[in-house]
């Protein structure tokens, strides 16, 4: 196992220290980039969830308005039921 000893390496300590410093810097940059990506993904996920919730609330409001109109006009209620069946939302 003599090949593991530092004195068997044909590099000066300064070179090894420089390589180590470069690796530490590259690792730090990679971690910072990973953190930025994670934050970006979380922000996009939050925006997507907000858009989904907004769409759901608008759909519920639209359905509520349709029910109100149907209560006032029985013929419209029948049309709404047919539309629901055609859309597959029975």
Coordinates of N, CA and C in Angstrom, one line a residue:
X1 N 0.8 -1.2 0.0 CA 0.0 0.0 0.0 C 0.9 1.3 0.0
X2 N 2.0 1.2 -0.5 CA 2.9 2.3 -0.5 C 2.4 3.4 -1.4
X3 N 1.5 3.0 -2.4 CA 1.0 4.0 -3.4 C 0.1 5.0 -2.7
X4 N -0.3 4.8 -1.5 CA -1.2 5.7 -0.8 C -0.5 6.8 -0.1
X5 N 0.8 6.6 0.1 CA 1.6 7.6 0.9 C 1.8 8.9 0.0
X6 N 1.6 10.1 0.7 CA 1.8 11.3 -0.1 C 3.1 11.5 -0.7
X7 N 4.2 10.9 0.0 CA 5.5 11.2 -0.5 C 5.7 10.4 -1.8
X8 N 4.8 9.5 -2.3 CA 5.0 8.8 -3.5 C 4.4 9.6 -4.7
X9 N 3.7 10.7 -4.4 CA 3.0 11.5 -5.4 C 4.1 12.5 -6.0
X10 N 4.0 12.6 -7.3 CA 5.0 13.5 -8.0 C 4.5 14.9 -8.1
X11 N 3.8 15.4 -7.1 CA 3.2 16.7 -7.2 C 3.7 17.4 -5.9
X12 N 3.9 18.7 -6.1 CA 4.3 19.5 -4.9 C 3.0 19.8 -4.1
X13 N 3.2 20.1 -2.8 CA 2.1 20.3 -1.9 C 1.3 21.6 -2.4
X14 N 2.0 22.5 -2.9 CA 1.3 23.7 -3.4 C 0.3 23.4 -4.6
X15 N 0.7 22.5 -5.4 CA -0.2 22.0 -6.5 C -1.4 21.3 -5.9
X16 N -1.1 20.4 -5.0 CA -2.2 19.7 -4.4 C -3.2 20.7 -3.7
X17 N -2.6 21.7 -3.0 CA -3.5 22.6 -2.3 C -4.3 23.5 -3.3
X18 N -3.7 23.8 -4.4 CA -4.4 24.5 -5.5 C -5.5 23.7 -6.1
X19 N -5.3 22.4 -6.3 CA -6.3 21.5 -6.8 C -7.5 21.4 -5.8
X20 N -7.1 21.2 -4.5 CA -8.1 21.1 -3.5 C -8.9 22.4 -3.4
X21 N -8.3 23.6 -3.5 CA -9.0 24.8 -3.5 C -10.0 25.0 -4.7
X22 N -9.5 24.5 -5.9 CA -10.4 24.6 -7.0 C -11.6 23.7 -6.8
X23 N -11.4 22.5 -6.3 CA -12.5 21.6 -6.0 C -13.5 22.1 -5.0
X24 N -13.0 22.7 -4.0 CA -13.8 23.3 -3.0 C -14.7 24.5 -3.6
X25 N -14.0 25.3 -4.4 CA -14.7 26.4 -5.1 C -15.8 25.8 -6.1
X26 N -15.5 24.8 -6.8 CA -16.4 24.2 -7.7 C -17.6 23.5 -7.0
X27 N -17.3 22.9 -5.9 CA -18.3 22.3 -5.0 C -19.2 23.4 -4.5
X28 N -18.7 24.5 -4.0 CA -19.5 25.6 -3.5 C -20.4 26.2 -4.6
X29 N -19.9 26.3 -5.8 CA -20.7 26.9 -6.9 C -21.8 25.9 -7.2
X30 N -21.5 24.6 -7.2 CA -22.5 23.6 -7.5 C -23.6 23.6 -6.5
X31 N -23.2 23.7 -5.2 CA -24.2 23.8 -4.1 C -25.1 25.0 -4.3
X32 N -24.5 26.2 -4.6 CA -25.2 27.4 -4.8 C -26.2 27.3 -5.9
X33 N -25.7 26.7 -7.0 CA -26.6 26.5 -8.2 C -27.8 25.6 -7.8
X34 N -27.5 24.5 -7.1 CA -28.5 23.6 -6.7 C -29.5 24.2 -5.8
X35 N -29.1 25.1 -4.9 CA -30.0 25.9 -4.1 C -30.9 26.8 -4.9
X36 N -30.3 27.5 -5.9 CA -31.1 28.4 -6.7 C -32.1 27.6 -7.5
X37 N -31.7 26.5 -8.0 CA -32.7 25.6 -8.8 C -33.8 25.2 -7.9
X38 N -33.5 24.7 -6.7 CA -34.5 24.3 -5.7 C -35.5 25.4 -5.4
X39 N -35.0 26.6 -5.2 CA -35.8 27.8 -4.9 C -36.7 28.1 -6.1
X40 N -36.2 28.0 -7.3 CA -36.9 28.3 -8.5 C -38.0 27.3 -8.7
X41 N -37.7 26.0 -8.4 CA -38.7 24.9 -8.6 C -39.8 25.1 -7.6
X42 N -39.5 25.5 -6.3 CA -40.5 25.7 -5.3 C -41.4 26.9 -5.7
X43 N -40.8 27.9 -6.2 CA -41.6 29.1 -6.6 C -42.5 28.7 -7.8
X44 N -42.0 28.0 -8.7 CA -42.9 27.6 -9.9 C -44.0 26.6 -9.4
X45 N -43.7 25.8 -8.5 CA -44.7 24.8 -7.9 C -45.8 25.6 -7.2
X46 N -45.4 26.6 -6.4 CA -46.3 27.4 -5.7 C -47.2 28.2 -6.6
X47 N -46.6 28.7 -7.7 CA -47.4 29.5 -8.7 C -48.4 28.5 -9.4
X48 N -47.9 27.3 -9.7 CA -48.8 26.4 -10.4 C -50.0 26.0 -9.5
X49 N -49.7 25.7 -8.2 CA -50.7 25.4 -7.2 C -51.7 26.5 -7.1
X50 N -51.2 27.8 -7.1 CA -52.1 28.9 -7.0 C -53.0 29.0 -8.2
X51 N -52.4 28.8 -9.4 CA -53.2 28.8 -10.6 C -54.3 27.7 -10.6
X52 N -53.9 26.5 -10.2 CA -54.9 25.4 -10.1 C -56.0 25.8 -9.1
X53 N -55.7 26.4 -8.0 CA -56.7 26.8 -7.0 C -57.6 27.9 -7.6
X54 N -57.0 28.8 -8.3 CA -57.8 29.9 -8.9 C -58.7 29.4 -9.9
X55 N -58.3 28.4 -10.7 CA -59.1 27.8 -11.8 C -60.3 27.1 -11.1
X56 N -60.0 26.4 -10.0 CA -61.0 25.6 -9.3 C -62.1 26.6 -8.7
X57 N -61.6 27.7 -8.1 CA -62.6 28.7 -7.6 C -63.4 29.3 -8.7
X58 N -62.8 29.6 -9.8 CA -63.6 30.2 -10.9 C -64.6 29.2 -11.4
X59 N -64.2 27.9 -11.5 CA -65.1 26.9 -12.0 C -66.3 26.8 -11.0
X60 N -66.0 26.8 -9.7 CA -67.1 26.7 -8.8 C -68.0 27.9 -8.8
X61 N -67.5 29.1 -9.0 CA -68.3 30.3 -9.1 C -69.1 30.2 -10.4
X62 N -68.6 29.8 -11.5 CA -69.3 29.7 -12.7 C -70.5 28.7 -12.6
X63 N -70.2 27.5 -11.9 CA -71.3 26.5 -11.7 C -72.3 27.1 -10.7
X64 N -71.9 27.9 -9.7 CA -72.9 28.5 -8.8 C -73.8 29.5 -9.6
X65 N -73.2 30.3 -10.5 CA -74.0 31.2 -11.3 C -75.0 30.4 -12.2
X66 N -74.5 29.3 -12.7 CA -75.4 28.5 -13.6 C -76.6 27.9 -12.8
X67 N -76.3 27.5 -11.6 CA -77.4 27.0 -10.7 C -78.4 28.0 -10.4
X68 N -77.9 29.2 -10.1 CA -78.8 30.4 -9.8 C -79.7 30.7 -11.0
X69 N -79.1 30.7 -12.2 CA -79.9 31.0 -13.4 C -80.9 29.8 -13.6
X70 N -80.5 28.6 -13.4 CA -81.3 27.4 -13.6 C -82.5 27.5 -12.6
X71 N -82.3 28.0 -11.4 CA -83.4 28.1 -10.4 C -84.5 29.1 -11.0
X72 N -84.0 30.2 -11.6 CA -84.9 31.2 -12.1 C -85.6 30.7 -13.4
X73 N -85.0 29.8 -14.2 CA -85.5 29.4 -15.5 C -85.4 27.9 -15.6
X74 N -86.5 27.1 -15.4 CA -86.5 25.7 -15.4 C -86.0 25.1 -16.8
X75 N -86.3 25.8 -17.9 CA -85.8 25.3 -19.2 C -84.3 25.4 -19.2
X76 N -83.7 26.4 -18.6 CA -82.3 26.5 -18.6 C -81.7 25.4 -17.8
X77 N -82.4 25.0 -16.7 CA -81.9 23.9 -15.9 C -81.7 22.6 -16.7
X78 N -82.7 22.3 -17.6 CA -82.6 21.1 -18.4 C -81.5 21.2 -19.4
X79 N -81.3 22.4 -19.9 CA -80.1 22.6 -20.9 C -78.8 22.4 -20.1
X80 N -78.7 22.9 -18.9 CA -77.5 22.8 -18.1 C -77.2 21.3 -17.8
X81 N -78.3 20.5 -17.5 CA -78.1 19.1 -17.2 C -77.6 18.4 -18.4
X82 N -78.2 18.7 -19.6 CA -77.7 18.1 -20.8 C -76.3 18.4 -21.1
X83 N -75.9 19.7 -20.9 CA -74.5 20.1 -21.1 C -73.6 19.3 -20.1
X84 N -74.0 19.2 -18.9 CA -73.2 18.4 -17.9 C -73.0 17.0 -18.4
X85 N -74.1 16.4 -18.9 CA -74.0 15.0 -19.3 C -73.0 14.9 -20.5
X86 N -73.1 15.8 -21.5 CA -72.3 15.8 -22.6 C -70.8 16.0 -22.3
X87 N -70.6 16.8 -21.2 CA -69.2 17.1 -20.8 C -68.7 16.0 -19.9
X88 N -69.6 15.1 -19.5 CA -69.2 14.0 -18.6 C -69.0 14.4 -17.2
X89 N -69.7 15.4 -16.7 CA -69.6 15.8 -15.3 C -70.9 15.6 -14.5
X90 N -71.6 14.5 -14.8 CA -72.9 14.3 -14.1 C -72.8 14.3 -12.6

